[in-house]
Amino acid sequence: MKKNLKKIFITGMVFLLVSTSVFAKAKEKKNKNLPKDSFNGHVAKELNVGYVDATGGGQLSGVLGIARDKGFFDEEFKKIGVKINLVPMTGAGPAINEALAGGSLDIGVLGDVPAVLGKANGLDTVLIAYDGLHNIASVISGKNTSYKSLTELKGKKIATQRGAFMHRYLGILLKAEGLTFDDIEWINAQANVATEMLLSGNVDAIVGAPAKLIEQGYNIVIDGRNHPLLHSGGGTIARKKYVEQNPDIIKAYILAYTRARDYAKEHSNALVDQWVTTGEKASTYEYLHPKHDDWPTIVRTPETEANFKEVLEFLIEYDLTINKKGFSIEDWYDGRFAEYAVAEAAKK
């Protein structure tokens, strides 16, 4: 497996180098989705933002939580007289896509796989901000097991959510060992449900990031921290029509989000403290993010763009998209708001 993973890592590095070489040209390319108009004006009175609620308790960690709890959202939205609603989505990225399609959400903060999958399957969104590559997943089995490879789990029940970043992670790991999804009994389950299934013994393993299970002595089959080139990303997407009609609402959102990002960068314990407010232990955060650096890039980088392109290739390869030709990641990204916010932050 290590040999195959090394091959995947090398391929990923080559892809990244190529992406970096064309990045400057892509950045100058005009966005085909939206006109480069002013940031002024809105017709909506509210902004509904959906985020992944992995625990089912509605808690909000990360930079999004900081933006709320430090008052950055309230300050920016008060300026334009708009209310912001942060909506927990226990169904994670797939549920966020459904809500965006139905119009009950205007913005979604989600993983790279569901974000790209929604767009590839016809969801009319634009990508307004990138996350970093901080999503880590591990393969975890029961307390009294000693599995150390997916080959040893052949024919066993493994749970993770279809259309989430863990789905792609599992696919890559299976391929590295010469296996496919047909070689396991794959159970489609949301993150919190998959964890409960492992706790109850209804599955043999899960793919996710519940560090608390590891603290409790559950077996690490494959430790995601050891495979940085498999770390996943995410992004903030918005309904295209909403962006066109409400540019200053989107600007206010990204400004507040960027202020929270910068606060986290300036205060080394900010993300740990926010994590603890959700009921998690500081030690579980330290396990996942020992450098305290899981903040979003906001703007596009060669690494984040390359990751999204690799996600699209994965979705097409595994026949998960309606559109088999894919779409342009470059054209999907509307960086006006992110670039403006980051430039404004740099002035302070």
Short mmCIF file of C-alpha atoms in Angstrom, two decimals, residues 32-338:
data_model
loop_
_atom_site.label_atom_id
_atom_site.label_comp_id
_atom_site.label_asym_id
_atom_site.label_seq_id
_atom_site.Cartn_x
_atom_site.Cartn_y
_atom_site.Cartn_z
CA LYS A 32 -17.86 33.94 -17.63
CA ASN A 33 -20.55 33.50 -14.99
CA LEU A 34 -20.82 37.03 -13.62
CA PRO A 35 -20.24 40.58 -14.83
CA LYS A 36 -17.56 42.63 -13.10
CA ASP A 37 -20.04 45.14 -11.70
CA SER A 38 -19.99 47.13 -8.47
CA PHE A 39 -20.60 45.64 -5.03
CA ASN A 40 -23.54 47.95 -4.36
CA GLY A 41 -27.17 46.99 -3.94
CA HIS A 42 -29.32 44.19 -2.66
CA VAL A 43 -32.96 43.12 -2.78
CA ALA A 44 -32.93 40.42 -0.09
CA LYS A 45 -33.52 41.23 3.58
CA GLU A 46 -31.87 38.06 4.88
CA LEU A 47 -28.96 35.76 4.09
CA ASN A 48 -29.31 32.08 4.92
CA VAL A 49 -25.99 30.27 5.31
CA GLY A 50 -25.87 26.49 5.67
CA TYR A 51 -22.94 24.80 7.36
CA VAL A 52 -22.06 21.18 8.11
CA ASP A 53 -23.30 20.07 11.53
CA ALA A 54 -21.20 16.94 12.03
CA THR A 55 -22.28 16.31 15.63
CA GLY A 56 -26.00 16.96 15.23
CA GLY A 57 -25.93 19.50 18.06
CA GLY A 58 -25.85 22.67 16.00
CA GLN A 59 -22.48 23.80 17.37
CA LEU A 60 -20.29 25.97 15.21
CA SER A 61 -16.49 25.67 15.27
CA GLY A 62 -13.80 27.08 13.03
CA VAL A 63 -13.59 30.51 11.45
CA LEU A 64 -17.33 30.56 10.82
CA GLY A 65 -17.94 30.22 14.55
CA ILE A 66 -15.44 32.96 15.30
CA ALA A 67 -17.15 35.30 12.81
CA ARG A 68 -20.42 34.76 14.67
CA ASP A 69 -19.18 34.79 18.27
CA LYS A 70 -16.81 37.74 17.89
CA GLY A 71 -19.57 39.80 16.30
CA PHE A 72 -17.97 40.19 12.88
CA PHE A 73 -21.11 39.06 11.07
CA ASP A 74 -23.33 41.35 13.15
CA GLU A 75 -21.08 44.34 12.50
CA GLU A 76 -20.87 43.92 8.75
CA PHE A 77 -24.54 43.10 8.23
CA LYS A 78 -25.73 45.95 10.44
CA LYS A 79 -24.10 48.33 7.96
CA ILE A 80 -26.45 47.21 5.19
CA GLY A 81 -29.54 46.39 7.27
CA VAL A 82 -29.59 42.67 6.48
CA LYS A 83 -30.09 39.72 8.83
CA ILE A 84 -27.80 36.71 8.60
CA ASN A 85 -29.04 33.25 9.63
CA LEU A 86 -26.55 30.44 10.20
CA VAL A 87 -28.30 27.13 9.57
CA PRO A 88 -26.86 23.80 10.83
CA MET A 89 -27.21 20.95 8.33
CA THR A 90 -26.86 17.47 9.82
CA GLY A 91 -27.00 15.99 6.33
CA ALA A 92 -23.71 17.75 5.60
CA GLY A 93 -22.76 18.77 2.05
CA PRO A 94 -25.42 16.78 0.18
CA ALA A 95 -28.16 18.35 2.33
CA ILE A 96 -26.69 21.80 1.75
CA ASN A 97 -26.83 21.24 -2.01
CA GLU A 98 -30.48 20.22 -1.78
CA ALA A 99 -31.32 23.33 0.24
CA LEU A 100 -29.49 25.56 -2.22
CA ALA A 101 -31.38 23.95 -5.09
CA GLY A 102 -34.66 24.52 -3.26
CA GLY A 103 -33.82 28.12 -2.39
CA SER A 104 -33.99 27.76 1.39
CA LEU A 105 -30.25 28.46 1.59
CA ASP A 106 -28.36 31.22 -0.20
CA ILE A 107 -24.81 30.24 0.76
CA GLY A 108 -23.31 26.88 1.63
CA VAL A 109 -20.07 26.23 3.50
CA LEU A 110 -19.14 22.65 2.69
CA GLY A 111 -16.50 20.17 1.61
CA ASP A 112 -14.94 20.07 -1.83
CA VAL A 113 -16.65 16.86 -2.99
CA PRO A 114 -20.28 17.95 -2.44
CA ALA A 115 -19.52 21.47 -3.68
CA VAL A 116 -18.09 20.20 -6.97
CA LEU A 117 -20.68 17.43 -7.25
CA GLY A 118 -23.56 19.87 -6.97
CA LYS A 119 -22.14 22.08 -9.71
CA ALA A 120 -21.36 19.13 -11.97
CA ASN A 121 -24.93 17.90 -11.59
CA GLY A 122 -26.47 21.20 -12.60
CA LEU A 123 -26.72 23.25 -9.42
CA ASP A 124 -26.43 26.90 -10.48
CA THR A 125 -23.82 28.12 -8.00
CA VAL A 126 -20.66 30.19 -7.96
CA LEU A 127 -17.65 29.54 -5.77
CA ILE A 128 -17.03 32.70 -3.73
CA ALA A 129 -14.31 31.55 -1.30
CA TYR A 130 -11.88 28.70 -0.91
CA ASP A 131 -11.06 26.85 2.27
CA GLY A 132 -7.57 25.48 2.89
CA LEU A 133 -6.62 21.82 2.64
CA HIS A 134 -7.39 20.97 6.26
CA ASN A 135 -10.05 18.24 6.11
CA ILE A 136 -8.51 15.06 7.47
CA ALA A 137 -10.11 11.64 7.46
CA SER A 138 -8.88 8.39 8.96
CA VAL A 139 -10.07 4.81 8.65
CA ILE A 140 -11.04 3.68 12.16
CA SER A 141 -12.14 0.25 13.35
CA GLY A 142 -13.34 -1.15 16.67
CA LYS A 143 -11.46 -1.13 19.97
CA ASN A 144 -10.53 -4.78 19.95
CA THR A 145 -9.36 -4.95 16.34
CA SER A 146 -5.91 -4.69 14.80
CA TYR A 147 -6.59 -4.01 11.11
CA LYS A 148 -3.79 -2.06 9.44
CA SER A 149 -4.94 -1.99 5.82
CA LEU A 150 -8.09 -1.97 3.74
CA THR A 151 -7.04 -5.32 2.31
CA GLU A 152 -7.59 -6.78 5.78
CA LEU A 153 -11.07 -5.20 5.74
CA LYS A 154 -12.01 -6.81 2.43
CA GLY A 155 -15.64 -7.95 2.59
CA LYS A 156 -16.22 -5.97 5.79
CA LYS A 157 -18.74 -3.20 6.47
CA ILE A 158 -17.24 0.29 6.14
CA ALA A 159 -19.42 3.35 6.67
CA THR A 160 -18.98 6.85 5.31
CA GLN A 161 -21.18 9.36 3.53
CA ARG A 162 -21.72 9.25 -0.20
CA GLY A 163 -20.86 12.55 -1.85
CA ALA A 164 -18.77 13.80 1.09
CA PHE A 165 -14.99 14.29 1.11
CA MET A 166 -14.57 11.01 3.03
CA HIS A 167 -16.12 9.21 0.05
CA ARG A 168 -13.31 10.38 -2.21
CA TYR A 169 -10.72 9.62 0.45
CA LEU A 170 -11.96 6.03 0.72
CA GLY A 171 -11.95 5.64 -3.06
CA ILE A 172 -8.31 6.77 -3.29
CA LEU A 173 -7.22 4.45 -0.49
CA LEU A 174 -9.03 1.46 -1.99
CA LYS A 175 -7.45 2.11 -5.37
CA ALA A 176 -4.00 2.32 -3.76
CA GLU A 177 -4.43 -1.23 -2.47
CA GLY A 178 -5.78 -2.56 -5.75
CA LEU A 179 -9.34 -2.67 -4.44
CA THR A 180 -12.66 -1.13 -5.42
CA PHE A 181 -15.88 -0.34 -3.59
CA ASP A 182 -17.11 -3.77 -4.72
CA ASP A 183 -14.50 -5.37 -2.46
CA ILE A 184 -16.11 -3.99 0.71
CA GLU A 185 -19.63 -3.68 2.03
CA TRP A 186 -19.93 0.07 1.82
CA ILE A 187 -22.56 1.63 4.09
CA ASN A 188 -23.72 5.14 3.16
CA ALA A 189 -24.13 7.05 6.44
CA GLN A 190 -23.75 10.60 7.70
CA ALA A 191 -20.70 11.24 9.88
CA ASN A 192 -22.51 11.21 13.23
CA VAL A 193 -24.56 8.17 12.22
CA ALA A 194 -21.45 6.29 11.04
CA THR A 195 -19.78 6.96 14.40
CA GLU A 196 -22.79 5.59 16.26
CA MET A 197 -22.77 2.51 14.03
CA LEU A 198 -19.14 1.82 14.93
CA LEU A 199 -19.84 2.37 18.62
CA SER A 200 -22.71 -0.11 18.49
CA GLY A 201 -20.74 -2.65 16.46
CA ASN A 202 -23.00 -2.46 13.41
CA VAL A 203 -20.08 -1.74 11.10
CA ASP A 204 -16.47 -2.89 11.09
CA ALA A 205 -14.93 0.49 10.29
CA ILE A 206 -15.71 4.07 9.36
CA VAL A 207 -13.99 6.81 7.39
CA GLY A 208 -14.07 10.12 9.20
CA ALA A 209 -12.35 12.37 11.70
CA PRO A 210 -13.80 11.56 15.14
CA ALA A 211 -10.62 12.05 17.16
CA LYS A 212 -12.52 11.27 20.34
CA LEU A 213 -12.86 7.64 19.18
CA ILE A 214 -9.11 7.41 18.86
CA GLU A 215 -8.73 8.83 22.36
CA GLN A 216 -11.06 6.09 23.56
CA GLY A 217 -8.83 3.39 22.15
CA TYR A 218 -10.44 2.67 18.79
CA ASN A 219 -8.03 1.26 16.22
CA ILE A 220 -6.51 3.48 13.54
CA VAL A 221 -6.39 1.46 10.34
CA ILE A 222 -5.07 4.35 8.22
CA ASP A 223 -4.12 7.65 9.86
CA GLY A 224 -5.08 10.53 7.60
CA ARG A 225 -2.56 12.83 9.23
CA ASN A 226 0.22 10.79 7.63
CA HIS A 227 -1.03 11.47 4.09
CA PRO A 228 -1.01 15.26 3.60
CA LEU A 229 -1.50 15.04 -0.16
CA LEU A 230 -4.82 13.33 0.51
CA HIS A 231 -6.03 16.12 2.77
CA SER A 232 -9.21 17.60 1.44
CA GLY A 233 -10.52 21.11 1.17
CA GLY A 234 -13.78 22.93 0.97
CA GLY A 235 -15.34 26.14 -0.11
CA THR A 236 -18.14 28.63 0.17
CA ILE A 237 -20.64 28.50 -2.66
CA ALA A 238 -23.66 30.67 -3.35
CA ARG A 239 -26.69 30.60 -5.59
CA LYS A 240 -25.74 32.48 -8.74
CA LYS A 241 -28.98 34.46 -8.91
CA TYR A 242 -28.65 35.52 -5.28
CA VAL A 243 -25.10 36.79 -5.92
CA GLU A 244 -26.23 38.76 -8.96
CA GLN A 245 -29.10 40.39 -7.08
CA ASN A 246 -27.29 40.99 -3.77
CA PRO A 247 -23.62 41.79 -4.35
CA ASP A 248 -23.19 43.88 -1.21
CA ILE A 249 -24.61 41.07 0.95
CA ILE A 250 -21.99 38.72 -0.44
CA LYS A 251 -19.35 41.39 0.13
CA ALA A 252 -20.45 41.80 3.77
CA TYR A 253 -20.31 38.06 4.33
CA ILE A 254 -16.81 37.66 2.89
CA LEU A 255 -15.54 40.72 4.76
CA ALA A 256 -16.74 39.28 8.09
CA TYR A 257 -15.39 35.84 7.22
CA THR A 258 -12.00 37.32 6.33
CA ARG A 259 -11.90 39.32 9.56
CA ALA A 260 -12.50 36.07 11.48
CA ARG A 261 -9.78 34.32 9.48
CA ASP A 262 -7.31 37.06 10.33
CA TYR A 263 -8.33 37.00 13.99
CA ALA A 264 -7.56 33.27 14.08
CA LYS A 265 -4.17 33.87 12.48
CA GLU A 266 -3.32 36.56 15.01
CA HIS A 267 -4.54 34.61 18.07
CA SER A 268 -2.96 31.16 18.14
CA ASN A 269 -5.54 29.64 20.48
CA ALA A 270 -8.63 31.14 18.84
CA LEU A 271 -9.53 28.03 16.86
CA VAL A 272 -8.89 25.76 19.83
CA ASP A 273 -11.10 27.93 22.03
CA GLN A 274 -13.85 27.91 19.41
CA TRP A 275 -13.56 24.11 19.12
CA VAL A 276 -14.05 23.73 22.88
CA THR A 277 -17.30 25.75 22.75
CA THR A 278 -18.83 22.86 20.76
CA GLY A 279 -18.32 20.44 23.64
CA GLU A 280 -15.19 18.85 22.18
CA LYS A 281 -11.92 18.54 24.10
CA ALA A 282 -8.95 20.72 23.26
CA SER A 283 -6.90 17.52 22.91
CA THR A 284 -9.02 16.34 19.97
CA TYR A 285 -8.36 19.61 18.17
CA GLU A 286 -4.64 19.29 18.89
CA TYR A 287 -4.73 15.77 17.45
CA LEU A 288 -6.19 17.00 14.15
CA HIS A 289 -4.53 20.40 13.86
CA PRO A 290 -1.37 20.60 15.98
CA LYS A 291 -0.21 23.78 14.20
CA HIS A 292 -3.50 25.62 14.87
CA ASP A 293 -3.59 26.65 11.22
CA ASP A 294 -6.85 25.30 9.84
CA TRP A 295 -8.05 28.66 8.55
CA PRO A 296 -9.32 29.24 5.01
CA THR A 297 -7.24 30.81 2.27
CA ILE A 298 -10.38 32.75 1.19
CA VAL A 299 -8.83 33.48 -2.20
CA ARG A 300 -7.85 30.89 -4.77
CA THR A 301 -4.38 29.36 -4.55
CA PRO A 302 -2.69 26.88 -6.90
CA GLU A 303 -3.11 24.17 -4.25
CA THR A 304 -6.82 24.72 -3.60
CA GLU A 305 -7.66 25.00 -7.28
CA ALA A 306 -5.69 21.85 -8.10
CA ASN A 307 -7.55 20.00 -5.34
CA PHE A 308 -10.95 20.97 -6.76
CA LYS A 309 -9.88 19.80 -10.21
CA GLU A 310 -8.81 16.45 -8.78
CA VAL A 311 -12.18 16.16 -7.06
CA LEU A 312 -13.97 16.67 -10.37
CA GLU A 313 -11.81 13.97 -11.97
CA PHE A 314 -12.70 11.59 -9.13
CA LEU A 315 -16.43 12.23 -9.52
CA ILE A 316 -16.31 11.61 -13.26
CA GLU A 317 -14.17 8.48 -12.86
CA TYR A 318 -16.61 6.99 -10.34
CA ASP A 319 -19.64 7.91 -12.49
CA LEU A 320 -21.12 10.24 -9.87
CA THR A 321 -21.85 13.16 -12.19
CA ILE A 322 -24.62 13.72 -14.71
CA ASN A 323 -22.28 15.84 -16.82
CA LYS A 324 -19.50 13.48 -17.90
CA LYS A 325 -17.49 16.29 -19.49
CA GLY A 326 -17.19 18.22 -16.25
CA PHE A 327 -16.96 21.99 -16.11
CA SER A 328 -14.36 24.73 -15.71
CA ILE A 329 -13.26 25.18 -12.10
CA GLU A 330 -11.64 28.48 -13.13
CA ASP A 331 -14.88 29.88 -14.54
CA TRP A 332 -16.91 28.66 -11.56
CA TYR A 333 -14.84 30.79 -9.18
CA ASP A 334 -15.95 34.39 -8.75
CA GLY A 335 -13.08 35.87 -6.79
CA ARG A 336 -14.20 39.51 -6.77
CA PHE A 337 -15.46 39.42 -3.20
CA ALA A 338 -12.63 37.36 -1.76
#
